[in-house]
JSON list of C-alpha atoms in Angstrom, two decimals:
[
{"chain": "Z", "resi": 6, "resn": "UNK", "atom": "CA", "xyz": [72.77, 106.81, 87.83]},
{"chain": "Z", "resi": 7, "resn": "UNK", "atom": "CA", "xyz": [68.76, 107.12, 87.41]},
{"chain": "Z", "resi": 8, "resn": "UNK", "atom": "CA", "xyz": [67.10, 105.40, 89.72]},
{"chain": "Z", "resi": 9, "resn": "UNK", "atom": "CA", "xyz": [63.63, 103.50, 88.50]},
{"chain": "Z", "resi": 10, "resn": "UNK", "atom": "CA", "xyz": [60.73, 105.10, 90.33]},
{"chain": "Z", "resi": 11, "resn": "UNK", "atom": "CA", "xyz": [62.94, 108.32, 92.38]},
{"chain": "Z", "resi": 12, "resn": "UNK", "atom": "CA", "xyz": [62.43, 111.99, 91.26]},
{"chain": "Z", "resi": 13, "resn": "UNK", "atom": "CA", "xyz": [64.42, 114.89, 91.59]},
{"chain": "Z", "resi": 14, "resn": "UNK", "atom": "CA", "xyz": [64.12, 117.41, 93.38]},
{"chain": "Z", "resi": 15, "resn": "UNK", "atom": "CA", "xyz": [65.74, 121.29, 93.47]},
{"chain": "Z", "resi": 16, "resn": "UNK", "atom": "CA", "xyz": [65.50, 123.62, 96.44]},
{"chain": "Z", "resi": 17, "resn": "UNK", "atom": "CA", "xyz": [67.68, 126.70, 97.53]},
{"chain": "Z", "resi": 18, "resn": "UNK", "atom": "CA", "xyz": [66.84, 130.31, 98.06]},
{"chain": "Z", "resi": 19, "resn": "UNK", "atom": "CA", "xyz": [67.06, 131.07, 94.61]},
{"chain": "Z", "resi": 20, "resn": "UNK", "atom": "CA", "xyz": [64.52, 129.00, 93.15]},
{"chain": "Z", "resi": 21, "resn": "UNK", "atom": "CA", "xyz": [62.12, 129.60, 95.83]},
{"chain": "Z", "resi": 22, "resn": "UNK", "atom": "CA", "xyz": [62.50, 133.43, 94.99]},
{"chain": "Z", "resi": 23, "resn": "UNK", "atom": "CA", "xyz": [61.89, 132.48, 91.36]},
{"chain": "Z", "resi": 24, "resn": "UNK", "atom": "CA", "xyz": [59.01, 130.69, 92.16]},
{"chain": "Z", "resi": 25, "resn": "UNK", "atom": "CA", "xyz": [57.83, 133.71, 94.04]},
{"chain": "Z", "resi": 26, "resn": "UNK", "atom": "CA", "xyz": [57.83, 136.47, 91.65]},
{"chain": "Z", "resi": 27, "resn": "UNK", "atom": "CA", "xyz": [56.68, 134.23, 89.35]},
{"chain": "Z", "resi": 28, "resn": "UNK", "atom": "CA", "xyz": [53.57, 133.29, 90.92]},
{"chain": "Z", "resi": 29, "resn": "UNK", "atom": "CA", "xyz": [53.12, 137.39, 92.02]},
{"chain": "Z", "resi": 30, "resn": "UNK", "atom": "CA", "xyz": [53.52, 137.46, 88.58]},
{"chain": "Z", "resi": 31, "resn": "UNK", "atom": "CA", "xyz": [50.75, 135.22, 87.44]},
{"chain": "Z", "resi": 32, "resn": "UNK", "atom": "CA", "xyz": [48.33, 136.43, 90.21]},
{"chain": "Z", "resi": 33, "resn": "UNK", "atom": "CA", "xyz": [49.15, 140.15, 89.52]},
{"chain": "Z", "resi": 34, "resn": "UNK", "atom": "CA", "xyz": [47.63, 139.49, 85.89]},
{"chain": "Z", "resi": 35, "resn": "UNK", "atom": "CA", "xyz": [44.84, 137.78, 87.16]},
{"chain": "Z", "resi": 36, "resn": "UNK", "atom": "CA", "xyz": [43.64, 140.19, 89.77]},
{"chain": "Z", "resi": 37, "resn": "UNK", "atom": "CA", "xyz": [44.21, 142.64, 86.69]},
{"chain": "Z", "resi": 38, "resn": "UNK", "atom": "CA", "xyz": [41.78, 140.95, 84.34]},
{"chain": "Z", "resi": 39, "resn": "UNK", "atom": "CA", "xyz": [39.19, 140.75, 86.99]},
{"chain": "Z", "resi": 40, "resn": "UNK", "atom": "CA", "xyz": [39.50, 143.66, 89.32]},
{"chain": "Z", "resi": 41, "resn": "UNK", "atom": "CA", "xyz": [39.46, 146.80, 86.06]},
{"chain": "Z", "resi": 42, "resn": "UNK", "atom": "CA", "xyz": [36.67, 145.32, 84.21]},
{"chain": "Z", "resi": 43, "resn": "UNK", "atom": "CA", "xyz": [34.30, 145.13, 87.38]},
{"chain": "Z", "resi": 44, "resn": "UNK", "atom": "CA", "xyz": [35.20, 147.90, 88.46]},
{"chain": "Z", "resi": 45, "resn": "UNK", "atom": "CA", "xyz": [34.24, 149.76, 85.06]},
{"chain": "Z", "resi": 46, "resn": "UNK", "atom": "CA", "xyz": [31.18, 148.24, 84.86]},
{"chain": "Z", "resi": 47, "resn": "UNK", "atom": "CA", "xyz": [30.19, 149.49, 88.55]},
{"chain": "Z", "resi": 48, "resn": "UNK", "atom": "CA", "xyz": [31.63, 152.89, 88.15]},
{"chain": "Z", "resi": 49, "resn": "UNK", "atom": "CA", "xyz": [29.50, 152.83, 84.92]},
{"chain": "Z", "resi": 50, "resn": "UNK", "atom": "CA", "xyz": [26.44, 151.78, 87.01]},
{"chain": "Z", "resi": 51, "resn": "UNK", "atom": "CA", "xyz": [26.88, 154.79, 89.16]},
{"chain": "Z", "resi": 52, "resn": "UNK", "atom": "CA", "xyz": [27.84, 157.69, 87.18]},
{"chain": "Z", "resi": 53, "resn": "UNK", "atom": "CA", "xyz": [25.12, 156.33, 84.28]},
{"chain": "Z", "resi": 54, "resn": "UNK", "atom": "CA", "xyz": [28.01, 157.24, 82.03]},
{"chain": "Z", "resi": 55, "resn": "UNK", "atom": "CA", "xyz": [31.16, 156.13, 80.00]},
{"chain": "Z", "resi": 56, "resn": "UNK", "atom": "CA", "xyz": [33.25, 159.32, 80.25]},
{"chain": "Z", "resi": 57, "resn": "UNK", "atom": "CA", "xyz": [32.35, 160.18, 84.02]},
{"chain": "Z", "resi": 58, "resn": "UNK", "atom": "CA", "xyz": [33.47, 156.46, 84.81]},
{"chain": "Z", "resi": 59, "resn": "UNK", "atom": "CA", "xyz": [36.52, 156.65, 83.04]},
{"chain": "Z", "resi": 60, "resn": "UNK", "atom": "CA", "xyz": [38.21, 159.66, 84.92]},
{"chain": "Z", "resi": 61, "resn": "UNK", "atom": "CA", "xyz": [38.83, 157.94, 88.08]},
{"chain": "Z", "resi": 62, "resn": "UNK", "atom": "CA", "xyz": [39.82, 154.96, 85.83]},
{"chain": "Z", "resi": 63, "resn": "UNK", "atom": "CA", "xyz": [41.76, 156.22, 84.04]},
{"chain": "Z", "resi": 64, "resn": "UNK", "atom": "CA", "xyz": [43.45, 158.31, 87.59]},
{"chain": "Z", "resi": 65, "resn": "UNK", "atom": "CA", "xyz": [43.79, 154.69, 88.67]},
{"chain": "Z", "resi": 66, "resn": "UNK", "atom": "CA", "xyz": [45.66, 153.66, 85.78]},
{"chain": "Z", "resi": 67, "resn": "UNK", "atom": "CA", "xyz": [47.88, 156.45, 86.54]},
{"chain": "Z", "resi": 68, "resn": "UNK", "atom": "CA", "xyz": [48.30, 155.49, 89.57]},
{"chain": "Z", "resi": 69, "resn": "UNK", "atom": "CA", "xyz": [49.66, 152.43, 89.51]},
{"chain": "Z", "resi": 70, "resn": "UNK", "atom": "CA", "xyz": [52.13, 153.10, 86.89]},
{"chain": "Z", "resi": 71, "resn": "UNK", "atom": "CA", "xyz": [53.84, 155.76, 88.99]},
{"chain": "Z", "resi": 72, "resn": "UNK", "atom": "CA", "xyz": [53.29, 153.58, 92.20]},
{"chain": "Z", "resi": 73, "resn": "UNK", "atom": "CA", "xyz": [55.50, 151.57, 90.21]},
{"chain": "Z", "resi": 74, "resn": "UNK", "atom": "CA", "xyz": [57.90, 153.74, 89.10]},
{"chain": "Z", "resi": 75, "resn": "UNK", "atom": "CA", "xyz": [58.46, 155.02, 92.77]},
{"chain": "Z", "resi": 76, "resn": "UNK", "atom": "CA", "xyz": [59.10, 151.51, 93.65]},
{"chain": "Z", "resi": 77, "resn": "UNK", "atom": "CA", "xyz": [61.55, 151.28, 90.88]},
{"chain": "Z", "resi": 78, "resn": "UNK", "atom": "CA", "xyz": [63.26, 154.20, 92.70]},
{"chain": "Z", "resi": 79, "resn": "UNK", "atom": "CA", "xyz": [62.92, 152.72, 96.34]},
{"chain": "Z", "resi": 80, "resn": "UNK", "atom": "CA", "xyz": [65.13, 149.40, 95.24]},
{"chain": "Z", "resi": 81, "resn": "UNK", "atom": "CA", "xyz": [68.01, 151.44, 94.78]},
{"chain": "Z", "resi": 82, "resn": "UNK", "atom": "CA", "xyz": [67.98, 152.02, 98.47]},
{"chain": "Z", "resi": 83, "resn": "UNK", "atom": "CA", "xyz": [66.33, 149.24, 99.94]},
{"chain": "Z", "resi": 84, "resn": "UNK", "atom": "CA", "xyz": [65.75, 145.90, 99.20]},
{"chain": "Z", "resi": 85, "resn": "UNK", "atom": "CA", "xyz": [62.13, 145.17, 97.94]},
{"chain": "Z", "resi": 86, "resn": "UNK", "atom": "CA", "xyz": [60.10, 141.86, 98.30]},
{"chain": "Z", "resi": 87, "resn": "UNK", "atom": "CA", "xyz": [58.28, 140.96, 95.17]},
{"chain": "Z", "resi": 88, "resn": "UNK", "atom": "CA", "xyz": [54.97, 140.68, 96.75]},
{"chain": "Z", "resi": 89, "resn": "UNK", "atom": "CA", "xyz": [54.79, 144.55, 96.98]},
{"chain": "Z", "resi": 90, "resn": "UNK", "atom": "CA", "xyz": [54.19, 144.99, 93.72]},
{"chain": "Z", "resi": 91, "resn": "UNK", "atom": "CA", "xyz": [50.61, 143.98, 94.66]},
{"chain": "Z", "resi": 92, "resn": "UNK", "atom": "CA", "xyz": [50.33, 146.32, 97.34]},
{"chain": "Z", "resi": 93, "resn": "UNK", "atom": "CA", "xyz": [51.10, 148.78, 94.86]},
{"chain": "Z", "resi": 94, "resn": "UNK", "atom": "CA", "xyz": [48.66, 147.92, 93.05]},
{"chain": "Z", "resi": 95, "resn": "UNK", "atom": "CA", "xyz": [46.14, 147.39, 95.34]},
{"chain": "Z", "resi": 96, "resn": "UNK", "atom": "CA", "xyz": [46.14, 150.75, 96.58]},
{"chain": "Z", "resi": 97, "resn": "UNK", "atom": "CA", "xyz": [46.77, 152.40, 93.42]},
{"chain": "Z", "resi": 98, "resn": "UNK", "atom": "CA", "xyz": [43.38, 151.34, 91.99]},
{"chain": "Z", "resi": 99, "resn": "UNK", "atom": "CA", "xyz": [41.25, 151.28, 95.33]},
{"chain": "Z", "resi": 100, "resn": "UNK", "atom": "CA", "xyz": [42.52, 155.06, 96.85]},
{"chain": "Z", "resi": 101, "resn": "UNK", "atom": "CA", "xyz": [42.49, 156.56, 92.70]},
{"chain": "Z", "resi": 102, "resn": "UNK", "atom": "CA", "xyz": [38.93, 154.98, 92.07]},
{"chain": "Z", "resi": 103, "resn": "UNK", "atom": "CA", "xyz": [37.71, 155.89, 95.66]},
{"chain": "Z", "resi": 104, "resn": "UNK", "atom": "CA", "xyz": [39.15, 160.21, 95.38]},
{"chain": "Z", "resi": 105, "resn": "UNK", "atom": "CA", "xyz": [37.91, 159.68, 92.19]},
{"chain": "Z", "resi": 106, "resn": "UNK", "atom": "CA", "xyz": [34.47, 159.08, 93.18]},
{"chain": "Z", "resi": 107, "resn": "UNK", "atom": "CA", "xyz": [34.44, 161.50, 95.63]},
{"chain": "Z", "resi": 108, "resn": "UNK", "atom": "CA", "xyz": [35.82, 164.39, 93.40]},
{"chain": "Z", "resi": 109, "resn": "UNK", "atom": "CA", "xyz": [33.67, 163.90, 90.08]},
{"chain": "Z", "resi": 110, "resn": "UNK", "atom": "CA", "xyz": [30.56, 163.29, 92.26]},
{"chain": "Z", "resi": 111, "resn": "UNK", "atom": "CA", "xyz": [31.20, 166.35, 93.91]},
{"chain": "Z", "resi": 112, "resn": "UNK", "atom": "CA", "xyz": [32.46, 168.54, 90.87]},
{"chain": "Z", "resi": 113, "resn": "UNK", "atom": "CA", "xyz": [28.71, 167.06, 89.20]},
{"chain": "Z", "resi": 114, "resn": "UNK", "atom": "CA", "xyz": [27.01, 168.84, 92.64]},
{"chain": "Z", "resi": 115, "resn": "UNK", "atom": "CA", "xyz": [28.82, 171.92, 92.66]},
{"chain": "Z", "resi": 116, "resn": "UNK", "atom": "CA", "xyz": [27.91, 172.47, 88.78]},
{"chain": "Z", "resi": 117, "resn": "UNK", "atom": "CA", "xyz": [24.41, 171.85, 89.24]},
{"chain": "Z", "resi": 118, "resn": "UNK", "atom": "CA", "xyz": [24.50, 174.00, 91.88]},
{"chain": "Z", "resi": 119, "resn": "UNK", "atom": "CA", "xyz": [26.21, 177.20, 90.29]},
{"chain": "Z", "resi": 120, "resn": "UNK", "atom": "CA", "xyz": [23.66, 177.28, 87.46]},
{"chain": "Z", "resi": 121, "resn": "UNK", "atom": "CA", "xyz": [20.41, 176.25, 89.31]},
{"chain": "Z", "resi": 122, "resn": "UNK", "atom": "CA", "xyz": [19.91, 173.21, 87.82]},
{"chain": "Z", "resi": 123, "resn": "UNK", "atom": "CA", "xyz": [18.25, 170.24, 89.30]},
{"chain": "Z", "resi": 124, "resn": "UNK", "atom": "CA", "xyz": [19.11, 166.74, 89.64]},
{"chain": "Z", "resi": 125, "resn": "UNK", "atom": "CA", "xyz": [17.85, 165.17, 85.95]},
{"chain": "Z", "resi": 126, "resn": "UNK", "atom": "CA", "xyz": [19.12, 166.61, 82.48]},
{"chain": "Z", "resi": 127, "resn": "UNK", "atom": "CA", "xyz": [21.70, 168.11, 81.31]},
{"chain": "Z", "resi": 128, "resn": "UNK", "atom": "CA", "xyz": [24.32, 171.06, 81.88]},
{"chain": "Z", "resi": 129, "resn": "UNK", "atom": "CA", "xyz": [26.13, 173.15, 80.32]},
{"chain": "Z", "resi": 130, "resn": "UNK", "atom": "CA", "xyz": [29.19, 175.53, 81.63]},
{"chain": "Z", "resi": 131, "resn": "UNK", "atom": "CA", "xyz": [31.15, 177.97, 80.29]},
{"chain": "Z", "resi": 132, "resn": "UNK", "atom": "CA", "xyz": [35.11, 177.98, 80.67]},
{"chain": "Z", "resi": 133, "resn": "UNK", "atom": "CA", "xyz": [34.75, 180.22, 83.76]},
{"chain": "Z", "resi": 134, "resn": "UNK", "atom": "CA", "xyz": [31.97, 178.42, 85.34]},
{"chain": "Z", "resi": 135, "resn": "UNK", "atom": "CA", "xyz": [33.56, 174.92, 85.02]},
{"chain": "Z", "resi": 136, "resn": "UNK", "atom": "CA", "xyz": [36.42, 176.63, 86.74]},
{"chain": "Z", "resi": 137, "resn": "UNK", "atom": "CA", "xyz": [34.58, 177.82, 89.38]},
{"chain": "Z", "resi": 138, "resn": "UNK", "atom": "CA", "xyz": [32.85, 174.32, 90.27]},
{"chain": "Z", "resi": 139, "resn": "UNK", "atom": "CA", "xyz": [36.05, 172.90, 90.00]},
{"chain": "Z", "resi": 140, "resn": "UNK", "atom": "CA", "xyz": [37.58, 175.32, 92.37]},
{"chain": "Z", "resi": 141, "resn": "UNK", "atom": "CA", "xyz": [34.54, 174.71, 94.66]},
{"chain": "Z", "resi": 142, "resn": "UNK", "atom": "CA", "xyz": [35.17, 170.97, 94.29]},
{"chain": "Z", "resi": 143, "resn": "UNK", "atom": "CA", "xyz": [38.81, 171.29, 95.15]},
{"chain": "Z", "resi": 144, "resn": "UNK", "atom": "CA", "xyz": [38.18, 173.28, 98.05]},
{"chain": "Z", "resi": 145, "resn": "UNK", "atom": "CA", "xyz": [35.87, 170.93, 99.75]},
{"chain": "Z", "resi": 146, "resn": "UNK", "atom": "CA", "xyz": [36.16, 167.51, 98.38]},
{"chain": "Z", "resi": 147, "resn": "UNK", "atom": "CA", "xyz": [40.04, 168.00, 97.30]},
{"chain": "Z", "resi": 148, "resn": "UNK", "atom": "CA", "xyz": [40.91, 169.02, 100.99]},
{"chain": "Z", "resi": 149, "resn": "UNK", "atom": "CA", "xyz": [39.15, 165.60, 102.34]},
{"chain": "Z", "resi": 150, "resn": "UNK", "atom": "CA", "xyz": [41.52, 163.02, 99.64]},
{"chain": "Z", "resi": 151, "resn": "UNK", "atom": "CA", "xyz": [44.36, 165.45, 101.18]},
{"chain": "Z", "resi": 152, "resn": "UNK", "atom": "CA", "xyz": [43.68, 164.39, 104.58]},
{"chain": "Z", "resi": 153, "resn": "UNK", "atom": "CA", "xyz": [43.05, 160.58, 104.00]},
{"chain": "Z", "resi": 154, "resn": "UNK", "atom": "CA", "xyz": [45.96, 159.92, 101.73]},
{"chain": "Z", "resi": 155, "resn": "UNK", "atom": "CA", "xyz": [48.26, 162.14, 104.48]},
{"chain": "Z", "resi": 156, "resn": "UNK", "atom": "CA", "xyz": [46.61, 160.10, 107.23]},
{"chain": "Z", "resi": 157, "resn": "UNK", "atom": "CA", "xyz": [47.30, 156.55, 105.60]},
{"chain": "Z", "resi": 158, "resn": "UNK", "atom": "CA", "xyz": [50.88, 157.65, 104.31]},
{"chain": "Z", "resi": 159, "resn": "UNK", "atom": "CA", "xyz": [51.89, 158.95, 107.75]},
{"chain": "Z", "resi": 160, "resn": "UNK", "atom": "CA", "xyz": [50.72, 155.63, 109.44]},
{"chain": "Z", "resi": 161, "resn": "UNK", "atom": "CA", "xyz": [52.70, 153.18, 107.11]},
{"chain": "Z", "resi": 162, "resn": "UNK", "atom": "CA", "xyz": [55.58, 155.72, 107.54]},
{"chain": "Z", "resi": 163, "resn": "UNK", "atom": "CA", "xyz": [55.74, 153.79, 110.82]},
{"chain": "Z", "resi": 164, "resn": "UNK", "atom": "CA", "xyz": [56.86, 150.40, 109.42]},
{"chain": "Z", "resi": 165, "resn": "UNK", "atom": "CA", "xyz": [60.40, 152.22, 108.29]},
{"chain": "Z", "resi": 166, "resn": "UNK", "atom": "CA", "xyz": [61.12, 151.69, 111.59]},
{"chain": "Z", "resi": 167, "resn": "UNK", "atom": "CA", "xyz": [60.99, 148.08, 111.92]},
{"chain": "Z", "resi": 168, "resn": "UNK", "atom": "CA", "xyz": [64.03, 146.00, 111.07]},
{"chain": "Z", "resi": 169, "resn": "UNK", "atom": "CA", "xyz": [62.00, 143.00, 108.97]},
{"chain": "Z", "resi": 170, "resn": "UNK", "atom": "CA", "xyz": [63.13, 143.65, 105.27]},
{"chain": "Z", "resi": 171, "resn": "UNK", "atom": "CA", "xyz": [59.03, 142.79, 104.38]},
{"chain": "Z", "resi": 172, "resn": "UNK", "atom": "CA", "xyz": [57.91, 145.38, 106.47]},
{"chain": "Z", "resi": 173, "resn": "UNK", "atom": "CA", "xyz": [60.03, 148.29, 105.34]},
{"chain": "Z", "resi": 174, "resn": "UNK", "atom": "CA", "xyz": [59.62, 146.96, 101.66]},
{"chain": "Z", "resi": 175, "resn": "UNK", "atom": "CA", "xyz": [55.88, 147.03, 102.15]},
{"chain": "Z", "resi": 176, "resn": "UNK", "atom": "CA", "xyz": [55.79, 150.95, 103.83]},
{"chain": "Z", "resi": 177, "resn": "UNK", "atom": "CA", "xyz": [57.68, 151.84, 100.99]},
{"chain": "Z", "resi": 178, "resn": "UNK", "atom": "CA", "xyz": [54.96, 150.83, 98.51]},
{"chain": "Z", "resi": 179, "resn": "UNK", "atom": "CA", "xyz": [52.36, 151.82, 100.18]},
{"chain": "Z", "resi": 180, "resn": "UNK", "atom": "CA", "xyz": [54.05, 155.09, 100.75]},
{"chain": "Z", "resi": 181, "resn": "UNK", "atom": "CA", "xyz": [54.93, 155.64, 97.03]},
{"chain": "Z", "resi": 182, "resn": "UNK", "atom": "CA", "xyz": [51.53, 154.83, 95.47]},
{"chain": "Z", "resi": 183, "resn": "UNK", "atom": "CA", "xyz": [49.67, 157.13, 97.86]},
{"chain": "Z", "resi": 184, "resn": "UNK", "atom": "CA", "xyz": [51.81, 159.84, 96.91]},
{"chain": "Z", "resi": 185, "resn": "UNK", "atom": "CA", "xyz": [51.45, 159.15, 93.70]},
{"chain": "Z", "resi": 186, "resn": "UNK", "atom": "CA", "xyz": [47.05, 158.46, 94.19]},
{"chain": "Z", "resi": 187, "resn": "UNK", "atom": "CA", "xyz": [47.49, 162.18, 95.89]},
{"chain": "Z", "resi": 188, "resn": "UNK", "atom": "CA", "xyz": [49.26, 163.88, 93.04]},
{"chain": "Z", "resi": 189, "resn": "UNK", "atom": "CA", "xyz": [47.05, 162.13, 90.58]},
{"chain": "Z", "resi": 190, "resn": "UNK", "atom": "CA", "xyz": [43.69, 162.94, 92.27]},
{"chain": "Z", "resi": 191, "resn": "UNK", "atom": "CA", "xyz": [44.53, 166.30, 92.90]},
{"chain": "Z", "resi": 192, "resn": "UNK", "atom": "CA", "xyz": [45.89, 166.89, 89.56]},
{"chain": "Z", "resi": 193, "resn": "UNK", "atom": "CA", "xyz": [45.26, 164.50, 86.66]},
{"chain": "Z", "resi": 194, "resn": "UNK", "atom": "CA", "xyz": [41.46, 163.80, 87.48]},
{"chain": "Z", "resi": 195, "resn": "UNK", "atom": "CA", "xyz": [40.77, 167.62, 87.53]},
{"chain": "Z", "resi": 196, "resn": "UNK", "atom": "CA", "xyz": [42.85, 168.43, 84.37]},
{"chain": "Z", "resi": 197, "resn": "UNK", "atom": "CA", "xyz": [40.33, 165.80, 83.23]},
{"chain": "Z", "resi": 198, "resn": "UNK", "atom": "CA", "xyz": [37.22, 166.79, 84.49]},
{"chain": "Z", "resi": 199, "resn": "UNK", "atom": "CA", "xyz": [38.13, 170.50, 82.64]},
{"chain": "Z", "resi": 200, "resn": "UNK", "atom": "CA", "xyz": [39.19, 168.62, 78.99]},
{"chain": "Z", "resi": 201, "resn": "UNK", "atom": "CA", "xyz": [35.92, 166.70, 79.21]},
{"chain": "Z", "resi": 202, "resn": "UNK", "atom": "CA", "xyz": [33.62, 169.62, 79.20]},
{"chain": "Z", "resi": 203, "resn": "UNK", "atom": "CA", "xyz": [30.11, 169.18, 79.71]},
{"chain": "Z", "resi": 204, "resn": "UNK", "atom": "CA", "xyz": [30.17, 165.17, 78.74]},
{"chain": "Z", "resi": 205, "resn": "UNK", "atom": "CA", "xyz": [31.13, 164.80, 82.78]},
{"chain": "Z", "resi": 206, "resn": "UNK", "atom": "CA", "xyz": [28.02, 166.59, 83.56]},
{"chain": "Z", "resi": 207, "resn": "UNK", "atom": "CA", "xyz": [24.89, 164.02, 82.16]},
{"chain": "Z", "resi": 208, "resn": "UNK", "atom": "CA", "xyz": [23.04, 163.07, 84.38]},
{"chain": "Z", "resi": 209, "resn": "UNK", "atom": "CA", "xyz": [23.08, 159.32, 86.07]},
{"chain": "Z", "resi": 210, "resn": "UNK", "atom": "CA", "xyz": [21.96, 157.38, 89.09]},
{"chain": "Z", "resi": 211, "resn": "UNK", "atom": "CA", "xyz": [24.41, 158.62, 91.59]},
{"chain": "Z", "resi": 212, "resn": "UNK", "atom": "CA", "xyz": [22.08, 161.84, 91.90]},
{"chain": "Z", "resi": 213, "resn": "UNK", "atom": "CA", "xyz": [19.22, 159.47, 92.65]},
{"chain": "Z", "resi": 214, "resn": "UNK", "atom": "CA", "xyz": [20.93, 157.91, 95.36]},
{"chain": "Z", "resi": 215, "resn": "UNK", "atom": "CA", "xyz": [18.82, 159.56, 98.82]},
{"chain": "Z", "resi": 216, "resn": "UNK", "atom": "CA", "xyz": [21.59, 161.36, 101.62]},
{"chain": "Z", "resi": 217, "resn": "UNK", "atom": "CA", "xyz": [24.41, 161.53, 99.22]},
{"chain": "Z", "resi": 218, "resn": "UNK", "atom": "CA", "xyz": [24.37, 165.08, 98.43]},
{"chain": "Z", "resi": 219, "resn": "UNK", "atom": "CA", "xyz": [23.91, 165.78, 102.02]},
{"chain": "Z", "resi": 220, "resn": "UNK", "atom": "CA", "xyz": [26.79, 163.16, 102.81]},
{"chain": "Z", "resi": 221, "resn": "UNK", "atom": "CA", "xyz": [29.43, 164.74, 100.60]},
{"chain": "Z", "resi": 222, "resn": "UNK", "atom": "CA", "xyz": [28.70, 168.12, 101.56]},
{"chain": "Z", "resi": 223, "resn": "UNK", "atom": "CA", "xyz": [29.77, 166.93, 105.53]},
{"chain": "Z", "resi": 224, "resn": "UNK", "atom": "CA", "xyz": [32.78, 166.00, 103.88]}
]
């Protein structure tokens, strides 16, 4: 019988796990909406260009997709929490956007370089010398995002060992999308940087930015 003035309430494991992925859900989006369209605007800012900016973008977008897939994989052999999904995604877009950086930054310097050119207007490569910057790039820059995506994968290798569910779930995700940052910084964002051509090349702020020439060739 309904009793004037009591409410009912549900609780149980279930409906606090629906409640869960639900609100990962909601706050998943919202970190979406926000987090891609500032960071667009600042890669923007520092490349002073639409198609430079969009390569590690677009490697982050990448990223995450296969971050997800790996998880996808992962569930069939562990169980996963729901909040990893945002770990996924986390790292997807910060390690993609950051390699990124790094490689068309470099790939810009090691152009400019192999044809003389100087910091302000614009370059143009043939087939062979884009190939040979990129080569350059890979060599140098490409080796560094190898050693900090091995460094960070090897450390949250660690949490397999732990016997807390969250944990394990958690080194899985972070394992899978920095594989997956690796593979797509060391392969898609290249193959992009050759199908763009020269449009990578115009100049933009980052080559007015004092030490960071010097800083990327310590690197």
């Amino acid at each position: 019988p309904e009793v004037p003035g009591a409410r009912a309430l549900v609780g149980g494991v279930d409906v606090l796990a629906e409640e869960i992925v639900d609100q990962v859900e909601a706050d998943l989006r919202t970190g979406e909406v926000f987090a891609l369209p500032i960071c667009a605007v600042v890669m923007v800012v520092v490349f002073g260009g639409f198609v430079a900016a969009g390569l590690p973008l677009a490697g982050a977008l990448a990223s995450i997709a296969g971050g997800l897939a790996g998880l996808l994989g992962w569930s069939y052999l562990i169980d996963l929490d729901p909040s990893v999904i945002n770990v996924v995604t986390g790292l997807g877009l910060g390690l993609c956007i950051d390699y990124g950086l790094l490689l068309v930054s470099r790939y810009r310097e090691e152009a400019r370089r192999l044809v003389g050119a100087g910091p302000a207007g614009p370059v143009t490569l043939t087939p062979d010398e884009r190939e040979v910057a990129l080569r350059r790039t890979l060599a140098s820059a490409g080796r560094t995002v190898t050693f900090s995506g091995v460094t960070v994968a090897v450390a949250l290798t660690g949490l397999m060992c732990f016997r807390t569910p969250l944990l394990r779930a958690v080194a899985a995700a972070g394992v899978s999308a920095i594989v997956v940052a690796l593979l797509v910084a060391l392969i898609l964002v290249p193959a992009l940087i050759m199908l763009t051509g020269d449009r990578v090349l115009q100049p933009g702020p980052i080559h007015r930015i004092p030490g960071l020439g010097a800083l990327l060739r310590r690197l």
